[in-house]
Amino acid sequence: MRDFSTDHRWLSINTATVRRQHGTEVPLPEIIEACARHGIRAISPWRDQVAAAGLDNVARLVKAHGLELSGYCRGGMFPYADEAGMKAARDDNRRAVDEACALKAACLVLVVGSLPGALAGKAAHKDIQLARNQVTDAIGELLDYAGSMGMPLAIEPLHPMYAADRACINTLEQALDVCDELDPMRSGALGVAVDVYHVWWDPKLKAQIARAGKDRLLAFHVCDWLTPTADLLNDRGMMGDGVIEIPKIRRWAEAQGFTGYSEVEIFSTGNWWQRGTDEILSTCIERHRSAV
Ligand code: ZN
């Protein structure tokens, strides 16, 4: 396993981690400048942050600072209740692929969605298997487009607590079943994003990381699971502050040949987002060395 204790060459910052400072929104160009100042080599920005700053502007800044994108957040939210919903999701995901290409991202991360309308508080139906079928079909269609553009798609399984609204793919095994179905030849165009926050509890995790193998391990996200967790979405912990055995999981991934970035992705309304950008980034660097 790579030794992270003396440098942070393989640290990437998911820009949600520093999107708020003392509770107020930080523009992406400022985040990019801050990362460059801290010697951070890679980021993974969110589409809304890129849109607010302008795609061309962000592409220029990324290039000027020699940054890489460990991923682009995010595509997905595929399930639909009607024809118009299906078309809207398809078009939006194609735009996400285009943006990821413009930014030369390593992959487009997919949070696949689940019961249509649930995220807004009113699910159009309760048939999660229907949602899963729609997700598989939609990824299959997007794969044709993304494949032609050379942009790998990384399915991110989400913790089962999000099964109703954010993702009906909840384990690495499920995500890899979709990969096997849609890309049996393991072309490299379709794989998974392993986020320790979502998968750490899974008794099959080690075996499924081995099943994924190097060609399907496209991204590795880290943070920590706090006890207690105060908010299901926005109370993620800094690495080392919770109960996830992060180095063990990283070792499993690296045993398969994974050599990519370790991307810090922390949503934290009550704690980290109340602090300053420099303090958050300094802490990420320190914990990347000691707890990842
Ligand atoms: Zn993630």
Coordinates of N, CA and C and ligand atoms in Angstrom, one line a residue, residues 156 195 221 265, ligand 1:
E156 N -21.8 5.1 -8.0 CA -21.5 5.2 -6.6 C -22.6 4.6 -5.8
D195 N -17.0 4.9 -1.9 CA -17.0 5.9 -0.9 C -17.2 5.2 0.4
H221 N -13.5 7.5 -2.3 CA -13.9 8.7 -1.5 C -13.7 8.4 0.0
E265 N -14.4 13.8 0.9 CA -15.7 14.3 0.6 C -16.5 14.4 1.9
Ligands
ZN1 ZN -18.7 10.0 -2.6

